[in-house]
Each structure stands twice: as C-alpha cells, then as structure tokens.
Amino acid sequence: MSRRLLPSVVLFASLCATTLAAEWDCHVTLSLHDYDLTSLGQETVERTRENPPSQMVDRVTFDLCKPIQEESSDLPTSDKACQCPPGTYACLTTTNKKAGADDRIVAVVPLATSSSLDPAFSRTNDDALSVVLHGPPWPTSSTTSQALNVTLICGENEKPVIAKHESDNGVMHINWRNKVACPESRNPPENTTPPPSGGDGQQGSTGSGIGWFFFLLFFCFTTYFVLGAYYNYNNYGASGWDLVPHRDFWRDVPYLFRDLFASIFSNRRSYSGARGGYVSV
C-alpha cells in the first residue's frame, strides 16, 4: 500500500514546488518604480579563503528567476550528494583545495529553494534594490534557515561578487551592478481631492497662518496672566483682582482707548471745519 502512495506523494510535492515558483515572475514594483529582472539569468560567483595549508573556495550558483541548472562536469565528482536538490534557486558549494591532493567538496548548501522561496524586496537607497530568496534549514537538524540576499546596484553591467556570508544567520550576501536595478518610474496617481472651499491651496495656507498667529497671541497672553498671578500670589499673598499682573495698567486701558478715539475724532472734526471754513474779504 505504501509503495502505491509513494508516487502520489512525490507528484504532489512537485506540484506544490511548481506552484510556489510560478508565483514569482521576476517583476518587482516598489514606490512607483518597476523592475524587470527576467534578463539576468544564471550566474556563478566564487571567493577563496586562505586556510593554510589549504584553501577553501566558496562557489555560489544562483538564478533569481528560476531554478538553476547544475552541470556535473564543473564539479570534482558527479556524485548527486555534491549537488543541490532540484528546484534550487541558489546553491553554495565549499571546496577544499590542497597542493598535491585532490579537490574535496566539504559542504553543499541550498541557499534558496522553490519550496521556501518567499521573495522579499526593498530599496536600500535610490539606486539599489535588495532581493532576498529563502531556503530551508541547513543542515536539516538545524533551525537556521538559509537565504540569498542579492543587492542590485544601478549602473553598467558587471559580474556579481560575494560581499559576505553570515554563516551564523545563514545569509549569503551578493552585490551585483546591473542596469536592471535602474527603475522605470511610474506616473504618480492624479490627485482627485478638491481644493479647500473658497479658494485654492495658497489661500488655505494663508488662512492657516492667520489662525496660528491668533493662537500664539492668545497663548502668550494666557501665559502672561497665569505667570503674573502666580508671582503676585507667592510674593505678595495677593488674592482676587490683586492677582492680575500690572493691575493699574489694565484698569486704565479702557480710559486710554477712550481718550485715543476722542482725540482722533476731534482732530478729524477740526480738519473738516478748517477745509470748509469761509473768510470774508
């Protein structure tokens, strides 16, 4: 019975992986900018780490848009254990090289696979796009999931380079200068919000400025009276109307305004009488 179910389970897993991969079409839209990554294709990058008396060569084969096609002829051995499983988008192999000895593959890590791809994107600055593809935990007994973080930088096409490998977090960082990182700008959506009633935006801002002026004026007067009353109370034990700061001045304000307006009207009346006057000869 289990032998009959095994092909069905394998087929179901393959269909799930295909569905997950199909959801990622290598087109990204961020902040009204469109990116088309379909032209990138498969790439292989290497770096060498000195580990006397030998060297460790890290080799990353990756494709941001589809699973990679590994060539067994490029590997020291065609053993399937030295290759990442089907559906891998990024594969890391570490080879130990020593003079007088055969090359030996010491690690094969699937950094990103179709079953756990979950692409994530972000703009690190105006001319760079970060694409993160995820993979399963490695080794399988670990809880640390692997990931490939490719930072695409707007510029003339160059070969990608390994920036760093965070082995503790399982993240491989690759920098890649390529024209596809230069975004195609979208036109911003039209603003359908009507302007404030009674005028355009400039008039609205003017009205807002006048409102702020009166608010600050009210705030200053309130602060003046509160602090003055507090001062009179603490220093002189004042109460009632005696709390008002500069009380004599404010008590005379109505009379000052009365005298001012009386003087203005008196001057206008004298001026009108002088112009309309008549002197006999």
XYZ file of N, CA and C in Angstrom:
843
model
N 0.832 -1.206 0.000
C 0.000 0.000 0.000
C 0.860 1.247 0.000
N 1.962 1.237 0.815
C 2.846 2.395 0.896
C 3.554 2.631 -0.426
N 3.867 1.556 -1.177
C 4.525 1.718 -2.471
C 3.611 2.407 -3.461
N 2.298 2.174 -3.365
C 1.353 2.830 -4.267
C 1.218 4.315 -3.933
N 1.331 4.655 -2.651
C 1.178 6.054 -2.250
C 2.419 6.882 -2.539
N 3.584 6.251 -2.596
C 4.828 6.998 -2.762
C 4.854 7.844 -4.028
N 4.494 7.313 -5.221
C 4.487 8.174 -6.416
C 3.540 9.351 -6.285
N 2.396 9.160 -5.635
C 1.440 10.261 -5.467
C 2.017 11.357 -4.582
N 2.706 10.943 -3.525
C 3.315 11.930 -2.629
C 4.375 12.729 -3.354
N 5.205 12.045 -4.140
C 6.256 12.733 -4.902
C 5.643 13.701 -5.899
N 4.577 13.271 -6.597
C 3.910 14.132 -7.572
C 3.304 15.353 -6.892
N 2.680 15.149 -5.728
C 2.070 16.266 -5.004
C 3.130 17.280 -4.575
N 4.263 16.809 -4.090
C 5.341 17.711 -3.671
C 5.874 18.494 -4.853
N 5.992 17.839 -6.007
C 6.484 18.530 -7.200
C 5.517 19.614 -7.637
N 4.211 19.303 -7.597
C 3.216 20.298 -7.987
C 3.236 21.491 -7.040
N 3.401 21.252 -5.746
C 3.460 22.352 -4.779
C 4.656 23.240 -5.044
N 5.802 22.623 -5.324
C 7.006 23.408 -5.599
C 6.841 24.216 -6.866
N 6.210 23.623 -7.892
C 5.992 24.338 -9.148
C 5.059 25.517 -8.942
N 4.014 25.329 -8.133
C 3.068 26.416 -7.875
C 3.738 27.571 -7.157
N 4.559 27.257 -6.145
C 5.252 28.302 -5.403
C 6.205 29.061 -6.296
N 6.896 28.355 -7.178
C 7.840 29.016 -8.071
C 7.125 29.881 -9.080
N 5.936 29.437 -9.515
C 5.213 30.197 -10.539
C 4.730 31.534 -10.015
N 4.571 31.649 -8.690
C 4.098 32.904 -8.131
C 5.132 34.013 -8.264
N 6.383 33.680 -8.445
C 7.473 34.651 -8.556
C 7.831 34.802 -10.034
N 7.470 35.962 -10.624
C 7.674 36.176 -12.056
C 8.820 37.131 -12.348
N 9.624 37.464 -11.337
C 10.813 38.306 -11.517
C 10.462 39.738 -11.913
N 9.292 40.200 -11.543
C 8.904 41.599 -11.728
C 8.609 42.195 -10.348
N 9.189 43.344 -10.090
C 9.078 43.980 -8.778
C 8.566 45.404 -8.953
N 7.642 45.804 -8.090
C 7.152 47.186 -8.059
C 7.295 47.709 -6.640
N 8.079 48.788 -6.501
C 8.314 49.405 -5.198
C 8.302 50.919 -5.347
N 7.496 51.581 -4.554
C 7.479 53.055 -4.504
C 7.341 53.664 -5.898
N 6.353 53.175 -6.656
C 6.075 53.690 -8.006
C 7.231 53.459 -8.966
N 8.065 52.438 -8.696
C 9.153 52.081 -9.588
C 8.997 50.609 -9.974
N 9.166 50.319 -11.254
C 9.060 48.955 -11.770
C 10.451 48.414 -12.085
N 10.667 47.147 -11.726
C 11.923 46.463 -12.021
C 11.602 45.169 -12.768
N 12.312 44.929 -13.859
C 12.170 43.699 -14.633
C 13.494 42.944 -14.554
N 13.495 41.821 -13.826
C 14.728 41.071 -13.587
C 14.855 39.842 -14.475
N 13.955 39.698 -15.437
C 13.922 38.468 -16.233
C 15.154 38.291 -17.109
N 15.887 39.356 -17.370
C 17.046 39.259 -18.266
C 18.330 38.862 -17.548
N 18.291 38.657 -16.246
C 19.535 38.422 -15.506
C 20.136 37.046 -15.787
N 19.336 35.994 -15.688
C 19.851 34.663 -15.979
C 20.693 34.082 -14.855
N 21.274 32.921 -15.131
C 22.053 32.187 -14.130
C 23.475 32.729 -14.056
N 23.999 32.845 -12.841
C 25.349 33.349 -12.618
C 26.062 32.465 -11.595
N 27.397 32.476 -11.673
C 28.225 31.753 -10.716
C 29.326 32.676 -10.215
N 29.457 32.782 -8.908
C 30.497 33.625 -8.307
C 31.308 32.781 -7.332
N 32.573 33.166 -7.178
C 33.459 32.427 -6.293
C 34.270 33.382 -5.430
N 34.703 32.872 -4.308
C 35.682 33.574 -3.479
C 36.573 32.526 -2.826
N 37.817 32.909 -2.546
C 38.796 31.993 -1.965
C 39.179 32.464 -0.574
N 39.137 31.555 0.379
C 39.534 31.852 1.750
C 40.771 31.020 2.090
N 41.833 31.726 2.497
C 43.071 31.043 2.855
C 42.898 30.307 4.176
N 43.257 29.047 4.173
C 43.170 28.215 5.369
C 44.368 27.267 5.373
N 45.579 27.831 5.586
C 46.817 27.043 5.451
C 46.750 25.743 6.240
N 47.232 24.682 5.623
C 47.975 24.618 4.349
C 47.085 24.445 3.122
N 45.805 24.734 3.245
C 44.897 24.557 2.117
C 44.101 25.834 1.890
N 43.234 25.780 0.898
C 42.338 26.892 0.584
C 40.898 26.394 0.565
N 39.997 27.275 0.967
C 38.570 26.980 0.894
C 37.963 27.873 -0.178
N 37.347 27.266 -1.166
C 36.739 28.003 -2.273
C 35.220 27.903 -2.156
N 34.586 29.059 -1.929
C 33.123 29.120 -1.888
C 32.614 29.472 -3.277
N 31.691 28.676 -3.751
C 31.130 28.884 -5.090
C 29.610 28.940 -4.975
N 29.030 30.046 -5.454
C 27.579 30.225 -5.408
C 27.045 30.279 -6.832
N 26.168 29.353 -7.147
C 25.457 29.362 -8.425
C 24.009 29.736 -8.132
N 23.521 30.760 -8.822
C 22.174 31.235 -8.497
C 21.482 31.781 -9.737
N 20.168 31.803 -9.657
C 19.307 32.404 -10.673
C 18.114 32.991 -9.929
N 17.901 34.278 -10.075
C 16.829 34.935 -9.328
C 15.442 34.589 -9.849
N 15.357 34.088 -11.059
C 14.048 33.911 -11.692
C 13.591 32.464 -11.818
N 14.506 31.523 -11.819
C 14.106 30.122 -11.994
C 15.164 29.223 -11.359
N 14.823 27.956 -11.131
C 15.804 27.034 -10.553
C 17.039 26.906 -11.435
N 18.184 26.716 -10.792
C 19.449 26.649 -11.522
C 19.588 25.300 -12.215
N 20.435 25.288 -13.223
C 20.782 24.064 -13.936
C 22.242 23.753 -13.618
N 22.456 22.774 -12.751
C 23.826 22.438 -12.368
C 24.445 21.520 -13.407
N 25.745 21.743 -13.634
C 26.490 20.909 -14.576
C 27.483 20.077 -13.781
N 27.289 18.794 -13.834
C 28.144 17.904 -13.051
C 29.588 17.951 -13.525
N 29.837 18.364 -14.795
C 31.195 18.406 -15.316
C 32.033 19.463 -14.615
N 31.377 20.464 -14.009
C 32.107 21.512 -13.303
C 32.498 21.083 -11.894
N 32.010 19.964 -11.455
C 32.261 19.518 -10.100
C 33.351 18.454 -10.093
N 34.099 18.369 -8.982
C 35.135 17.341 -8.904
C 34.586 15.935 -9.023
N 33.341 15.746 -8.703
C 32.717 14.436 -8.813
C 31.276 14.615 -9.249
N 30.756 13.644 -9.935
C 29.374 13.715 -10.407
C 28.407 13.111 -9.399
N 28.879 12.842 -8.196
C 28.021 12.284 -7.155
C 26.869 13.243 -6.874
N 25.648 12.745 -6.824
C 24.471 13.573 -6.571
C 24.546 14.257 -5.209
N 25.270 13.681 -4.273
C 25.391 14.286 -2.953
C 26.165 15.594 -3.003
N 26.907 15.815 -4.093
C 27.690 17.040 -4.243
C 26.918 18.111 -4.993
N 25.630 17.912 -5.185
C 24.801 18.888 -5.878
C 23.578 19.223 -5.027
N 23.057 20.415 -5.227
C 21.827 20.801 -4.543
C 20.637 20.092 -5.185
N 19.553 19.911 -4.459
C 18.393 19.187 -4.997
C 17.693 19.983 -6.094
N 16.870 19.319 -6.900
C 16.093 20.038 -7.925
C 15.199 21.101 -7.283
N 14.975 22.188 -8.028
C 14.169 23.279 -7.509
C 14.962 24.294 -6.711
N 16.302 24.207 -6.789
C 17.156 25.134 -6.047
C 17.417 26.389 -6.877
N 17.222 27.538 -6.266
C 17.489 28.820 -6.924
C 18.903 29.326 -6.648
N 19.494 28.914 -5.547
C 20.852 29.327 -5.201
C 21.522 28.201 -4.435
N 22.711 27.826 -4.886
C 23.423 26.700 -4.285
C 24.843 27.132 -3.932
N 25.247 26.852 -2.709
C 26.602 27.150 -2.243
C 27.367 25.848 -2.072
N 28.520 25.752 -2.731
C 29.414 24.611 -2.534
C 30.755 25.131 -2.035
N 31.294 24.480 -1.042
C 32.600 24.837 -0.491
C 33.561 23.694 -0.775
N 34.666 24.020 -1.457
C 35.640 23.019 -1.880
C 36.973 23.276 -1.193
N 37.565 22.226 -0.668
C 38.888 22.312 -0.051
C 39.940 21.946 -1.095
N 40.879 22.878 -1.286
C 41.955 22.664 -2.259
C 43.293 22.643 -1.526
N 44.097 21.638 -1.849
C 45.410 21.495 -1.229
C 46.394 20.972 -2.254
N 47.567 21.583 -2.261
C 48.584 21.183 -3.236
C 48.941 19.712 -3.051
N 48.960 18.991 -4.191
C 49.307 17.581 -4.164
C 48.172 16.673 -3.763
N 46.967 17.220 -3.583
C 45.823 16.393 -3.189
C 44.632 16.737 -4.070
N 43.722 15.801 -4.183
C 42.517 16.040 -4.976
C 41.604 17.039 -4.257
N 40.889 17.814 -5.079
C 39.909 18.739 -4.507
C 38.802 17.948 -3.809
N 38.335 18.512 -2.705
C 37.335 17.797 -1.911
C 36.207 18.754 -1.533
N 34.979 18.406 -1.936
C 33.813 19.210 -1.574
C 33.444 18.901 -0.128
N 33.421 19.957 0.700
C 33.164 19.761 2.130
C 31.777 20.244 2.546
N 31.097 20.991 1.676
C 29.753 21.473 2.035
C 28.967 21.781 0.772
N 27.695 21.403 0.775
C 26.757 21.736 -0.297
C 25.495 22.267 0.381
N 25.220 23.557 0.182
C 24.143 24.217 0.920
C 23.131 24.814 -0.056
N 21.875 24.351 -0.043
C 20.830 25.020 -0.837
C 20.394 26.317 -0.146
N 20.828 27.446 -0.671
C 20.523 28.736 -0.048
C 19.074 29.158 -0.274
N 18.528 28.825 -1.444
C 17.148 29.213 -1.772
C 16.533 28.124 -2.622
N 15.327 27.709 -2.249
C 14.631 26.653 -2.981
C 13.199 27.076 -3.259
N 12.610 26.440 -4.254
C 11.250 26.800 -4.658
C 10.232 26.516 -3.562
N 10.499 25.541 -2.709
C 9.531 25.184 -1.671
C 9.463 26.204 -0.546
N 10.490 27.023 -0.391
C 10.501 28.026 0.690
C 11.012 29.366 0.189
N 10.767 29.672 -1.075
C 11.376 30.838 -1.729
C 10.994 32.149 -1.044
N 9.711 32.446 -0.952
C 9.185 33.633 -0.267
C 10.000 34.889 -0.586
N 9.999 35.353 -1.838
C 10.836 36.503 -2.214
C 10.463 37.756 -1.421
N 11.474 38.513 -1.044
C 11.279 39.780 -0.331
C 12.124 40.850 -1.009
N 11.581 42.073 -1.074
C 12.263 43.143 -1.799
C 12.274 44.411 -0.954
N 13.297 45.222 -1.187
C 13.381 46.531 -0.537
C 14.367 47.389 -1.313
N 14.156 48.710 -1.216
C 15.088 49.662 -1.822
C 16.031 50.155 -0.734
N 17.316 49.790 -0.862
C 18.290 50.200 0.141
C 18.643 51.670 -0.014
N 18.578 52.196 -1.218
C 18.726 53.632 -1.476
C 18.145 53.899 -2.857
N 18.407 55.093 -3.395
C 17.771 55.472 -4.658
C 18.240 54.631 -5.840
N 19.415 54.017 -5.757
C 19.940 53.296 -6.916
C 20.246 51.833 -6.606
N 19.607 51.255 -5.606
C 19.876 49.864 -5.250
C 18.588 49.154 -4.854
N 18.487 47.901 -5.290
C 17.335 47.050 -4.982
C 17.834 45.775 -4.328
N 17.266 45.436 -3.187
C 17.648 44.219 -2.479
C 16.600 43.140 -2.725
N 17.055 41.973 -3.201
C 16.178 40.824 -3.445
C 16.636 39.685 -2.538
N 15.726 39.189 -1.710
C 16.056 38.112 -0.775
C 15.214 36.890 -1.120
N 15.895 35.770 -1.385
C 15.236 34.489 -1.627
C 15.588 33.557 -0.475
N 14.606 32.802 -0.012
C 14.797 31.996 1.190
C 14.923 30.513 0.860
N 15.549 29.811 1.779
C 15.749 28.383 1.626
C 15.433 27.639 2.908
N 15.621 26.331 2.920
C 15.302 25.517 4.098
C 16.431 25.587 5.128
N 16.194 25.071 6.333
C 17.281 24.979 7.317
C 18.390 24.059 6.813
N 19.615 24.416 7.160
C 20.774 23.569 6.818
C 21.786 23.640 7.931
N 22.306 22.465 8.370
C 21.819 21.132 7.988
C 20.377 20.907 8.444
N 19.817 19.820 8.012
C 18.391 19.589 8.257
C 18.060 19.537 9.744
N 19.041 19.203 10.562
C 18.804 19.154 12.007
C 18.865 20.536 12.646
N 19.253 21.555 11.869
C 19.389 22.912 12.400
C 18.063 23.661 12.298
N 17.961 24.745 13.053
C 16.781 25.621 12.979
C 17.081 26.907 12.217
N 18.301 27.033 11.708
C 18.703 28.238 10.980
C 18.402 28.067 9.496
N 17.461 28.831 9.002
C 17.117 28.770 7.584
C 18.127 29.568 6.767
N 18.368 29.113 5.558
C 19.315 29.772 4.664
C 18.599 30.841 3.834
N 19.378 31.740 3.261
C 18.809 32.796 2.418
C 19.895 33.378 1.530
N 19.467 33.897 0.395
C 20.350 34.607 -0.534
C 19.866 36.041 -0.633
N 20.758 36.982 -0.348
C 20.434 38.408 -0.426
C 21.283 39.030 -1.527
N 20.635 39.355 -2.645
C 21.330 39.960 -3.785
C 20.973 41.441 -3.823
N 21.983 42.291 -3.711
C 21.789 43.736 -3.807
C 22.139 44.176 -5.220
N 21.126 44.546 -5.981
C 21.311 45.012 -7.353
C 21.526 46.519 -7.325
N 22.631 46.962 -7.935
C 23.007 48.371 -7.921
C 22.903 48.921 -9.336
N 22.233 50.054 -9.476
C 22.053 50.669 -10.789
C 23.398 51.096 -11.361
N 23.699 50.644 -12.582
C 24.952 51.002 -13.239
C 25.212 50.099 -14.423
N 26.386 50.258 -15.029
C 26.772 49.413 -16.151
C 26.921 47.967 -15.684
N 26.588 47.026 -16.578
C 26.587 45.613 -16.218
C 27.990 45.139 -15.826
N 28.071 44.496 -14.669
C 29.306 43.888 -14.195
C 28.997 42.502 -13.637
N 30.049 41.734 -13.359
C 29.854 40.417 -12.769
C 29.514 40.568 -11.289
N 28.633 39.726 -10.788
C 28.320 39.783 -9.353
C 29.516 39.342 -8.516
N 29.556 39.811 -7.273
C 30.641 39.455 -6.350
C 30.037 39.101 -4.995
N 30.714 38.206 -4.293
C 30.287 37.842 -2.946
C 30.724 38.939 -1.988
N 29.766 39.522 -1.285
C 30.082 40.575 -0.318
C 30.472 39.966 1.028
N 29.651 39.055 1.524
C 29.954 38.383 2.787
C 28.991 37.222 2.963
N 29.357 36.330 3.876
C 28.495 35.198 4.203
C 28.306 35.163 5.708
N 27.083 35.412 6.145
C 26.765 35.340 7.570
C 26.404 33.892 7.899
N 27.416 33.129 8.246
C 27.178 31.703 8.482
C 26.283 31.464 9.694
N 26.359 32.357 10.685
C 25.510 32.179 11.873
C 24.032 32.359 11.534
N 23.750 33.304 10.633
C 22.359 33.560 10.236
C 21.975 32.830 8.959
N 22.951 32.236 8.291
C 22.669 31.504 7.069
C 22.356 32.379 5.875
N 22.876 33.617 5.846
C 22.567 34.547 4.759
C 23.818 34.803 3.927
N 23.717 34.561 2.635
C 24.785 34.867 1.689
C 24.460 36.190 1.008
N 25.386 37.157 1.086
C 25.189 38.481 0.503
C 26.009 38.606 -0.778
N 25.337 39.020 -1.843
C 25.992 39.216 -3.137
C 25.636 40.601 -3.660
N 26.651 41.324 -4.133
C 26.446 42.628 -4.766
C 26.574 42.470 -6.275
N 25.651 43.137 -6.985
C 25.622 42.967 -8.444
C 25.229 44.291 -9.080
N 26.182 44.870 -9.807
C 25.900 46.114 -10.528
C 25.309 45.756 -11.890
N 24.090 46.234 -12.135
C 23.402 45.871 -13.368
C 22.366 46.934 -13.709
N 22.102 47.084 -14.996
C 21.156 48.101 -15.457
C 19.723 47.821 -15.009
N 19.424 46.548 -14.715
C 18.045 46.238 -14.315
C 17.685 46.893 -12.982
N 18.703 47.315 -12.231
C 18.434 47.983 -10.957
C 18.062 49.445 -11.143
N 18.158 49.942 -12.376
C 17.727 51.310 -12.661
C 16.226 51.254 -12.933
N 15.395 51.744 -12.039
C 13.953 51.508 -12.133
C 13.296 52.322 -13.231
N 12.173 51.802 -13.690
C 11.302 52.547 -14.597
C 10.244 53.237 -13.750
N 10.243 54.560 -13.792
C 9.333 55.329 -12.935
C 7.920 55.276 -13.478
N 6.981 55.148 -12.569
C 5.561 55.240 -12.914
C 5.085 56.660 -12.661
N 4.057 57.065 -13.401
C 3.450 58.368 -13.139
C 2.662 58.295 -11.845
N 2.830 59.260 -10.951
C 2.066 59.228 -9.701
C 0.585 59.368 -9.972
N -0.256 58.776 -9.148
C -1.708 58.885 -9.356
C -2.166 60.328 -9.262
N -3.176 60.654 -10.081
C -3.693 62.017 -10.080
C -4.383 62.317 -8.755
N -4.207 63.545 -8.304
C -4.830 63.985 -7.058
C -6.255 64.442 -7.340
N -7.199 63.617 -6.903
C -8.612 63.923 -7.161
C -9.260 64.663 -6.000
N -8.480 64.992 -4.977
C -9.045 65.705 -3.829
C -9.321 67.149 -4.208
N -10.563 67.633 -4.067
C -10.862 69.022 -4.451
C -10.153 69.992 -3.530
N -9.822 71.180 -4.025
C -9.176 72.187 -3.182
C -10.130 72.667 -2.108
N -9.620 73.268 -1.059
C -10.495 73.779 0.013
C -11.491 74.785 -0.528
N -12.711 74.739 0.008
C -13.759 75.633 -0.472
C -13.383 77.079 -0.226
N -13.749 77.949 -1.199
C -13.488 79.373 -1.050
C -12.160 79.804 -1.611
N -11.399 78.931 -2.257
C -10.132 79.367 -2.833
C -9.207 78.190 -3.050
N -8.003 78.485 -3.532
C -7.050 77.436 -3.825
C -6.236 77.114 -2.588
N -5.205 76.279 -2.773
C -4.397 75.851 -1.645
C -3.629 76.981 -1.001
N -3.238 77.994 -1.808
C -2.486 79.106 -1.249
C -3.327 79.893 -0.255
N -4.620 80.126 -0.615
C -5.498 80.840 0.297
C -5.719 80.039 1.569
N -5.813 78.700 1.401
C -5.985 77.863 2.580
C -4.792 77.973 3.520
N -3.554 77.999 2.937
C -2.378 78.125 3.781
C -2.317 79.487 4.449
N -2.797 80.551 3.736
C -2.822 81.886 4.335
C -3.752 81.925 5.538
N -4.956 81.329 5.359
C -5.891 81.272 6.478
C -5.316 80.498 7.647
N -4.596 79.433 7.350
C -3.980 78.660 8.417
C -2.936 79.486 9.156
N -2.178 80.322 8.416
C -1.178 81.171 9.056
C -1.800 82.193 9.989
N -2.916 82.791 9.575
C -3.610 83.758 10.440
C -4.121 83.071 11.705
N -4.637 81.861 11.539
C -5.111 81.118 12.707
C -3.987 80.853 13.702
N -2.796 80.498 13.172
C -1.657 80.255 14.054
C -1.250 81.542 14.776
N -1.327 82.683 14.072
C -0.955 83.955 14.696
C -1.839 84.250 15.908
N -3.165 84.109 15.714
C -4.076 84.385 16.822
C -3.911 83.365 17.952
N -3.607 82.130 17.573
C -3.379 81.116 18.602
C -2.160 81.466 19.459
N -1.055 81.868 18.800
C 0.141 82.241 19.545
C -0.106 83.482 20.402
N -0.880 84.436 19.838
C -1.198 85.641 20.601
C -1.981 85.288 21.869
N -2.984 84.449 21.721
C -3.781 84.007 22.870
C -2.919 83.248 23.878
N -2.024 82.402 23.352
C -1.154 81.625 24.234
C -0.234 82.535 25.049
N 0.329 83.559 24.381
C 1.230 84.484 25.079
C 0.489 85.248 26.181
N -0.723 85.743 25.865
C -1.494 86.471 26.870
C -1.860 85.568 28.044
N -2.270 84.353 27.737
C -2.638 83.430 28.814
C -1.442 83.141 29.711
N -0.288 82.901 29.085
C 0.926 82.633 29.861
C 1.292 83.827 30.732
N 1.158 85.024 30.150
C 1.485 86.251 30.898
C 0.618 86.392 32.148
N -0.686 86.209 31.998
C -1.586 86.372 33.140
C -1.385 85.276 34.177
N -1.169 84.041 33.723
C -1.000 82.939 34.676
C 0.280 83.112 35.484
N 1.400 83.401 34.786
C 2.668 83.565 35.496
C 2.640 84.805 36.398
N 1.995 85.905 35.913
C 1.896 87.106 36.747
C 1.086 86.874 38.005
N -0.038 86.160 37.869
C -0.862 85.865 39.041
C -0.107 84.978 40.023
N 0.637 84.010 39.482
C 1.426 83.122 40.341
C 2.495 83.911 41.103
N 3.134 84.848 40.395
C 4.162 85.678 41.031
C 3.567 86.550 42.141
N 2.436 87.203 41.866
C 1.806 88.068 42.871
C 1.326 87.278 44.087
N 0.866 86.080 43.850
C 0.373 85.263 44.958
C 1.521 84.805 45.858
N 2.625 84.346 45.236
C 3.743 83.832 46.022
C 4.509 84.937 46.744
N 4.638 86.100 46.119
C 5.468 87.155 46.703
C 4.692 88.126 47.588
N 3.438 88.362 47.248
C 2.682 89.366 47.993
C 1.434 88.809 48.667
N 1.155 87.537 48.470
C -0.039 86.949 49.061
C -1.314 87.556 48.518
N -1.273 88.000 47.249
C -2.424 88.671 46.652
C -3.557 87.687 46.434
N -4.776 88.249 46.319
C -5.953 87.444 46.026
C -6.945 88.303 45.260
N -7.903 87.652 44.606
C -8.914 88.398 43.860
C -8.285 89.182 42.717
N -8.751 90.425 42.534
C -8.240 91.256 41.438
C -6.778 91.638 41.630
N -6.292 91.526 42.850
C -4.885 91.860 43.093
C -3.930 90.862 42.436
N -4.465 89.707 42.043
C -3.621 88.722 41.362
C -3.248 89.155 39.949
N -4.044 90.019 39.335
C -3.801 90.428 37.943
C -2.484 91.189 37.864
N -1.538 90.753 37.010
C -0.269 91.475 36.891
C -0.488 92.858 36.270
N 0.257 93.843 36.808
C 0.142 95.226 36.330
C -1.324 95.677 36.334
N -1.952 95.470 37.462
C -3.393 95.722 37.564
C -3.750 97.164 37.228
N -2.949 98.126 37.678
C -3.263 99.539 37.434
C -3.267 99.858 35.944
N -2.317 99.239 35.220
C -2.272 99.478 33.773
C -3.531 98.955 33.097
N -3.915 97.716 33.415
C -5.092 97.135 32.757
C -6.380 97.871 33.165
N -6.381 98.443 34.370
C -7.557 99.192 34.794
C -7.692 100.498 34.005
N -6.549 101.038 33.562
C -6.576 102.297 32.807
C -6.731 102.089 31.310
N -6.636 100.838 30.833
C -6.714 100.585 29.388
C -8.006 101.124 28.780
N -9.199 100.888 29.358
C -10.425 101.444 28.740
C -10.375 102.960 28.612
N -9.833 103.645 29.610
C -9.765 105.105 29.552
C -8.752 105.576 28.512
N -7.667 104.810 28.365
C -6.681 105.155 27.340
C -7.291 105.056 25.948
N -8.050 103.991 25.708
C -8.707 103.848 24.407
C -9.752 104.951 24.204
N -10.467 105.305 25.276
C -11.474 106.368 25.155
C -10.824 107.686 24.768
N -9.722 108.036 25.433
C -9.028 109.284 25.109
C -8.455 109.255 23.699
N -7.961 108.064 23.281
C -7.385 107.948 21.945
C -8.431 108.207 20.872
N -9.581 107.527 20.983
C -10.626 107.713 19.975
C -11.204 109.133 20.024
N -11.313 109.706 21.222
C -11.807 111.088 21.327
C -10.862 112.055 20.627
N -9.561 111.814 20.785
C -8.576 112.680 20.132
C -8.642 112.543 18.620
N -8.826 111.307 18.133
C -8.898 111.087 16.681
C -10.117 111.791 16.101
N -11.277 111.605 16.724
C -12.492 112.243 16.203
C -12.404 113.768 16.293
N -11.783 114.284 17.345
C -11.638 115.733 17.496
C -10.753 116.307 16.404
N -9.672 115.616 16.106
C -8.769 116.089 15.050
C -9.448 116.059 13.691
N -10.198 114.978 13.400
C -10.892 114.887 12.112
C -11.929 116.007 11.987
N -12.638 116.326 13.087
C -13.658 117.371 13.043
C -13.008 118.746 12.820
N -11.883 118.987 13.470
C -11.187 120.270 13.294
C -10.668 120.412 11.882
N -10.178 119.283 11.312
C -9.635 119.326 9.949
C -10.740 119.588 8.941
N -11.901 118.947 9.142
C -13.025 119.167 8.223
C -13.529 120.600 8.328
N -13.572 121.182 9.535
C -14.034 122.550 9.699
C -13.087 123.547 9.066
N -11.798 123.255 9.122
C -10.820 124.167 8.515
C -10.957 124.180 7.016
N -11.214 123.034 6.378
C -11.339 122.974 4.914
C -12.635 123.612 4.457
N -13.692 123.473 5.235
C -14.989 124.017 4.818
C -15.206 125.444 5.301
N -14.212 126.059 5.955
C -14.380 127.411 6.501
C -14.422 128.487 5.417
N -14.940 129.671 5.789
C -15.094 130.756 4.806
C -14.670 132.051 5.468
N -13.748 132.767 4.840
C -13.226 134.029 5.383
C -13.633 135.148 4.450
N -14.364 136.193 4.955
C -14.837 137.310 4.104
C -13.720 138.311 3.873
N -13.748 138.973 2.724
C -12.735 139.978 2.381
C -13.283 141.353 2.706
